[in-house]
Coordinates of C-alpha atoms in Angstrom, one line a residue:
M295 CA 94.5 113.7 73.1
K296 CA 98.0 114.6 74.5
K297 CA 97.8 116.9 77.5
L298 CA 99.6 120.2 77.1
V299 CA 101.6 122.0 79.8
S300 CA 99.9 125.3 80.2
A301 CA 101.7 128.6 80.1
V302 CA 99.9 129.6 83.3
S303 CA 101.4 126.6 85.2
I304 CA 104.9 127.3 83.9
A305 CA 104.6 130.9 85.1
A306 CA 103.4 129.8 88.4
A307 CA 106.1 127.3 88.8
S308 CA 108.7 129.8 87.8
A309 CA 107.6 132.2 90.5
L310 CA 107.7 129.4 93.1
V311 CA 111.2 128.3 92.1
L312 CA 112.7 131.7 92.0
S313 CA 111.4 132.2 95.6
A314 CA 112.8 128.8 96.6
C315 CA 116.2 129.5 95.1
G316 CA 116.4 132.7 97.2
S317 CA 115.9 130.7 100.4
G318 CA 118.7 128.0 99.9
G319 CA 117.0 125.7 97.4
S320 CA 119.0 123.4 95.1
G321 CA 118.0 125.3 91.9
D322 CA 121.3 127.1 91.5
T323 CA 124.1 124.5 91.0
E324 CA 127.8 125.0 90.3
A325 CA 128.9 124.1 86.8
E326 CA 130.4 120.8 88.0
D327 CA 127.3 119.9 90.0
F328 CA 124.7 117.5 88.7
L329 CA 121.1 118.0 89.8
G330 CA 118.9 114.9 89.5
C331 CA 115.2 115.4 89.9
M332 CA 112.1 113.2 90.2
V333 CA 108.3 113.7 90.1
S334 CA 106.2 111.0 91.7
D335 CA 102.9 109.6 90.5
S336 CA 100.0 110.2 92.8
G337 CA 100.8 107.2 95.0
G338 CA 103.5 109.2 96.8
W339 CA 107.0 108.3 97.9
D340 CA 105.9 105.8 100.6
D341 CA 103.7 103.7 98.3
Q342 CA 105.7 100.6 99.1
S343 CA 105.7 100.1 95.3
F344 CA 107.1 101.8 92.2
N345 CA 107.3 105.4 93.5
Q346 CA 109.2 104.3 96.5
S347 CA 111.5 102.1 94.4
S348 CA 112.2 105.0 92.0
R349 CA 113.0 107.3 95.0
E350 CA 115.4 104.7 96.3
G351 CA 117.2 104.7 93.0
L352 CA 117.7 108.5 93.0
Q353 CA 118.8 108.3 96.7
A354 CA 121.4 105.7 95.7
A355 CA 122.7 108.1 93.0
V356 CA 123.0 110.8 95.7
D357 CA 124.9 108.5 98.0
N358 CA 127.1 106.8 95.4
L359 CA 127.6 109.4 92.7
G360 CA 127.5 112.6 94.8
I361 CA 124.8 114.3 92.9
E362 CA 122.2 116.8 94.3
E363 CA 118.5 116.0 94.1
S364 CA 115.2 117.7 94.0
L365 CA 111.9 115.9 94.6
A366 CA 108.2 116.7 93.9
E367 CA 105.5 114.5 95.2
S368 CA 102.2 114.5 93.3
Q369 CA 98.9 114.3 95.1
G370 CA 97.0 113.9 91.9
D371 CA 97.1 114.3 88.1
A372 CA 96.7 118.1 88.4
D373 CA 100.1 118.3 90.1
F374 CA 102.0 116.7 87.3
G375 CA 102.4 119.8 85.1
P376 CA 103.4 122.2 87.9
N377 CA 105.8 119.7 89.4
V378 CA 107.6 119.0 86.2
D379 CA 107.6 122.8 85.4
N380 CA 109.3 123.3 88.7
M381 CA 112.1 120.9 87.8
V382 CA 112.5 122.7 84.4
Q383 CA 112.8 126.1 86.1
Q384 CA 115.4 124.7 88.5
G385 CA 117.5 123.6 85.5
C386 CA 117.6 119.9 86.5
N387 CA 120.2 118.1 84.5
L388 CA 117.9 115.0 84.5
T389 CA 114.3 114.8 85.5
F390 CA 112.5 111.5 86.1
G391 CA 108.7 111.1 85.8
V392 CA 107.5 108.1 87.7
G393 CA 104.7 106.2 86.0
F394 CA 102.7 105.9 82.8
L395 CA 100.4 108.8 83.8
L396 CA 103.3 111.3 83.5
E397 CA 104.0 110.5 79.9
D398 CA 102.3 113.5 78.4
T399 CA 103.8 116.0 80.9
I400 CA 107.4 114.6 80.6
Q401 CA 107.2 114.5 76.8
E402 CA 105.9 118.0 76.5
A403 CA 108.7 119.3 78.8
A404 CA 111.3 117.4 76.9
E405 CA 110.1 118.8 73.6
A406 CA 110.1 122.3 75.0
N407 CA 113.5 122.0 76.7
P408 CA 116.0 120.3 74.4
D409 CA 118.9 121.4 76.5
L410 CA 117.7 119.3 79.5
N411 CA 117.4 115.6 79.8
F412 CA 114.4 113.6 81.0
A413 CA 113.5 110.0 81.8
L414 CA 110.1 108.3 82.1
I415 CA 109.6 105.2 84.3
D416 CA 107.1 102.6 83.1
S417 CA 106.2 104.1 79.7
T418 CA 107.5 105.0 76.3
F419 CA 106.7 108.1 74.4
S420 CA 104.0 108.5 71.6
D421 CA 102.3 111.1 69.4
A422 CA 98.7 112.2 69.5
D423 CA 97.7 109.1 67.6
G424 CA 99.5 106.7 69.9
N425 CA 102.4 106.1 67.5
P426 CA 105.9 105.6 69.1
V427 CA 108.2 108.6 69.0
T428 CA 111.8 109.0 70.0
L429 CA 113.1 112.2 71.7
D430 CA 116.8 112.8 71.7
N431 CA 116.7 114.1 75.3
A432 CA 114.2 111.7 76.9
K433 CA 114.8 108.0 77.9
P434 CA 112.0 105.5 78.6
L435 CA 112.7 103.0 81.5
V436 CA 110.3 100.1 80.9
F437 CA 110.1 96.6 82.3
N438 CA 108.9 93.4 80.7
T439 CA 107.1 92.3 83.8
A440 CA 105.1 89.7 81.9
E441 CA 108.1 87.4 82.0
A442 CA 108.3 87.4 85.8
A443 CA 104.5 87.5 86.2
Y444 CA 104.4 84.3 84.1
L445 CA 106.5 82.6 86.7
A446 CA 104.3 84.0 89.5
G447 CA 101.2 82.7 87.7
Y448 CA 102.6 79.2 87.6
V449 CA 103.5 79.3 91.3
A450 CA 100.1 80.8 92.2
A451 CA 98.2 78.1 90.3
A452 CA 100.4 75.4 91.9
S453 CA 99.8 76.8 95.3
S454 CA 96.0 77.2 95.1
E455 CA 94.0 74.8 97.1
S456 CA 90.6 76.1 95.8
G457 CA 91.5 75.8 92.2
K458 CA 90.9 79.6 91.7
V459 CA 93.3 82.5 91.7
G460 CA 92.7 86.1 91.1
T461 CA 94.1 89.5 90.0
F462 CA 93.0 93.1 89.6
G463 CA 94.6 96.3 88.5
G464 CA 94.6 99.9 89.5
V465 CA 94.1 101.5 86.2
Q466 CA 93.9 99.7 82.8
I467 CA 97.1 101.0 81.3
P468 CA 99.9 98.9 79.7
S469 CA 102.3 99.0 82.7
V470 CA 99.5 97.3 84.7
T471 CA 97.9 94.9 82.2
I472 CA 101.3 93.5 81.3
F473 CA 101.5 91.9 84.7
M474 CA 98.0 90.5 84.3
D475 CA 98.8 89.0 80.9
G476 CA 101.9 87.2 82.1
F477 CA 100.1 86.0 85.2
S478 CA 97.3 84.6 83.1
D479 CA 99.7 82.7 80.8
G480 CA 101.6 81.3 83.8
V481 CA 98.3 79.9 85.2
K482 CA 97.5 78.5 81.7
K483 CA 101.0 76.8 81.5
F484 CA 100.5 75.1 84.9
N485 CA 97.1 73.8 83.7
E486 CA 98.6 72.4 80.5
E487 CA 101.5 70.7 82.1
N488 CA 99.6 69.2 85.0
K489 CA 96.2 68.5 83.4
E490 CA 94.6 70.8 85.9
D491 CA 91.9 73.5 85.5
V492 CA 92.8 76.3 87.9
K493 CA 90.6 79.3 87.1
L494 CA 91.8 82.9 86.8
L495 CA 89.4 85.5 88.1
G496 CA 89.6 89.2 87.5
W497 CA 91.3 89.2 84.1
D498 CA 90.5 87.8 80.6
K499 CA 93.7 88.2 78.6
E500 CA 92.0 87.4 75.2
K501 CA 89.3 90.1 75.7
Q502 CA 91.6 92.4 77.7
E503 CA 88.9 92.9 80.2
G504 CA 88.9 92.6 84.0
S505 CA 88.7 94.2 87.4
F506 CA 90.2 97.6 88.2
S507 CA 90.0 99.8 91.3
G508 CA 90.1 103.0 89.1
D509 CA 93.2 104.6 90.8
F510 CA 96.4 103.8 92.8
E511 CA 95.3 105.4 96.1
N512 CA 91.9 103.9 97.2
Q513 CA 92.8 101.1 99.6
G514 CA 89.2 100.6 100.5
Q515 CA 88.4 99.8 96.8
G516 CA 91.3 97.3 96.8
Q517 CA 89.9 95.7 99.9
A518 CA 86.4 95.5 98.3
L519 CA 87.7 93.9 95.1
T520 CA 89.8 91.4 97.0
K521 CA 86.8 90.4 99.2
Q522 CA 84.8 89.9 96.0
L523 CA 87.5 87.6 94.5
I524 CA 87.7 85.7 97.8
S525 CA 84.0 85.3 97.8
Q526 CA 84.3 83.7 94.4
G527 CA 86.8 81.2 95.7
A528 CA 90.2 82.8 94.9
D529 CA 92.9 81.9 97.4
V530 CA 95.9 83.4 95.7
I531 CA 95.5 87.0 94.5
M532 CA 97.8 89.4 92.7
P533 CA 96.9 93.1 93.0
V534 CA 98.6 95.3 90.5
A535 CA 97.7 98.7 92.0
G536 CA 100.4 100.2 94.0
P537 CA 99.2 101.3 97.5
V538 CA 95.7 99.9 96.7
G539 CA 97.4 96.5 97.2
L540 CA 97.6 97.3 100.9
G541 CA 93.8 97.1 101.0
A542 CA 94.0 93.8 99.2
A543 CA 96.5 92.6 101.8
A544 CA 94.2 93.6 104.7
A545 CA 91.3 91.7 103.1
A546 CA 93.5 88.6 102.5
K547 CA 94.8 88.7 106.1
E548 CA 91.3 88.9 107.5
A549 CA 90.1 86.0 105.4
K550 CA 92.9 83.7 106.4
D551 CA 94.3 81.0 104.1
V552 CA 94.5 83.5 101.3
K553 CA 97.9 84.4 99.8
L554 CA 99.1 87.4 97.8
V555 CA 101.5 87.9 95.0
W556 CA 103.0 91.4 95.4
V557 CA 104.3 93.5 92.5
D558 CA 107.0 96.1 91.7
A559 CA 109.0 95.5 94.9
D560 CA 109.5 92.5 97.3
G561 CA 106.4 92.8 99.4
Y562 CA 107.8 90.6 102.1
E563 CA 110.5 93.2 102.8
R564 CA 108.4 96.2 101.9
T565 CA 105.1 95.7 103.7
E566 CA 103.8 94.4 107.0
Y567 CA 102.0 91.5 105.3
G568 CA 105.0 89.3 104.6
D569 CA 103.5 86.3 106.2
I570 CA 100.8 86.1 103.5
I571 CA 103.0 87.0 100.5
L572 CA 103.7 84.0 98.4
T573 CA 106.2 85.8 96.2
S574 CA 106.5 89.1 94.3
V575 CA 107.0 90.2 90.7
V576 CA 109.9 92.6 91.1
K577 CA 111.1 95.5 88.9
N578 CA 114.7 96.5 89.5
I579 CA 113.8 100.2 89.2
P580 CA 116.4 101.5 91.7
N581 CA 119.3 100.1 89.5
A582 CA 117.7 101.4 86.3
V583 CA 117.4 104.9 87.8
E584 CA 120.9 105.0 89.3
D585 CA 122.5 103.7 86.0
T586 CA 120.6 106.3 84.0
V587 CA 121.8 109.1 86.3
A588 CA 125.4 107.8 86.0
E589 CA 125.2 107.8 82.2
A590 CA 123.9 111.4 82.2
Q591 CA 126.4 112.6 84.7
K592 CA 129.2 111.2 82.5
G593 CA 127.7 112.9 79.4
E594 CA 126.7 109.6 78.0
F595 CA 122.9 110.0 78.2
T596 CA 121.0 108.4 75.3
S597 CA 117.4 108.1 74.3
E598 CA 117.7 104.4 73.8
P599 CA 115.0 102.7 76.0
Y600 CA 116.1 100.7 79.0
V601 CA 114.0 97.5 78.9
G602 CA 114.2 95.4 82.1
T603 CA 114.0 91.6 81.5
L604 CA 114.7 88.4 83.2
E605 CA 117.9 88.1 81.2
N606 CA 119.3 91.4 82.4
E607 CA 117.8 91.1 85.9
G608 CA 115.6 94.1 85.4
V609 CA 112.7 92.0 86.5
G610 CA 112.5 88.9 88.6
L611 CA 110.6 86.7 91.0
A612 CA 111.3 87.4 94.6
P613 CA 112.1 84.6 97.1
Y614 CA 109.2 82.6 98.6
H615 CA 110.3 83.7 102.1
D616 CA 107.8 82.2 104.6
F617 CA 106.5 79.8 101.9
E618 CA 109.9 78.4 101.0
D619 CA 109.1 75.1 102.7
K620 CA 105.5 75.1 101.4
V621 CA 106.1 75.4 97.7
P622 CA 106.9 71.9 96.4
E623 CA 110.4 71.2 95.1
D624 CA 109.1 70.1 91.8
V625 CA 107.3 73.4 91.4
K626 CA 110.4 75.4 92.3
K627 CA 112.5 73.4 89.8
K628 CA 109.8 73.9 87.1
V629 CA 109.8 77.6 87.7
E630 CA 113.6 77.7 87.4
E631 CA 113.4 75.7 84.1
L632 CA 110.8 78.1 82.7
E633 CA 112.9 81.1 83.7
K634 CA 115.9 79.6 81.8
K635 CA 113.7 79.0 78.7
I636 CA 112.5 82.6 78.8
I637 CA 116.1 83.9 79.1
D638 CA 117.5 81.7 76.3
G639 CA 114.5 82.6 74.0
S640 CA 113.0 79.1 73.7
L641 CA 109.9 80.4 75.5
T642 CA 108.3 83.7 74.7
V643 CA 105.8 85.4 77.0
D644 CA 103.5 87.6 74.9
S645 CA 101.5 90.6 75.9
E646 CA 99.9 93.4 74.0
S647 CA 101.8 95.7 76.4
T648 CA 105.3 94.2 76.0
P649 CA 107.8 97.0 75.7
K650 CA 109.6 97.2 72.3

């Protein structure tokens, strides 16, 4: 069932914004000004993952394009409606919702405000039955992370000394499971090519079943799931759970001889756990956000989805950093070969969640 933005929340947001505008807020803009706005998922702007990457993209637009900005940080699902309503009342030229969980709220706002533009990071739009829909004033920014996660799965399997690797997600939604599907296939590819039998714990691609923390905030749960995977023998683990991954990193650090694959951003650069991060499956969210703002600012906004791939560098595998000398040269070359095959179309990485 699609969630509806309530009239009560709209009224409340209107009152808040009118008050804010009277005290120097950015709601009143000159005709030539462009107000770019963004509403976070519940992980917050400093999640060292997709919220933070999205925020960096909007900041780049402020710095490079001279736009104004307005931000709303969500503490939970209940904040989504009021936060988006706030942006509507400010008359934001373009409002980004960060994350799959904001789909319903952004879609409802776009349908109700055809004179304003919206963008949704990490999800497309759909009707009440789950069928895809196109909105003239709303643009999905999605990423085929299965491609880069496939490469990470291959490296993880090649780097495992125990013969077991693991993964878990935050919530079982397409933008999470797409990582896990690609990772699974990469492990499988390593096994096929090297006559090995590295096991993947935490995710069964065929059954679409696995381990999930239940949200993107509870680092303690991430720590507990990681300890469970480690107790089962996994020595390379990929958490796909935003800030929950920091709990995984703490558990891996404590265990010693356990490596992580980070997601969304380069975890070596973004977190304090760089010395245990083998590599990262990166989404180039900042560029996608800045480019979308530039299009809208020039009056060239379209509803055509942006799909990040290996080919357009919208997704990628981060450097090995501290593990550069520990990943064998033949593995590095094989990963480069697989990447080229994915880009030229001779190798297709499939997932139920692949963006169309």
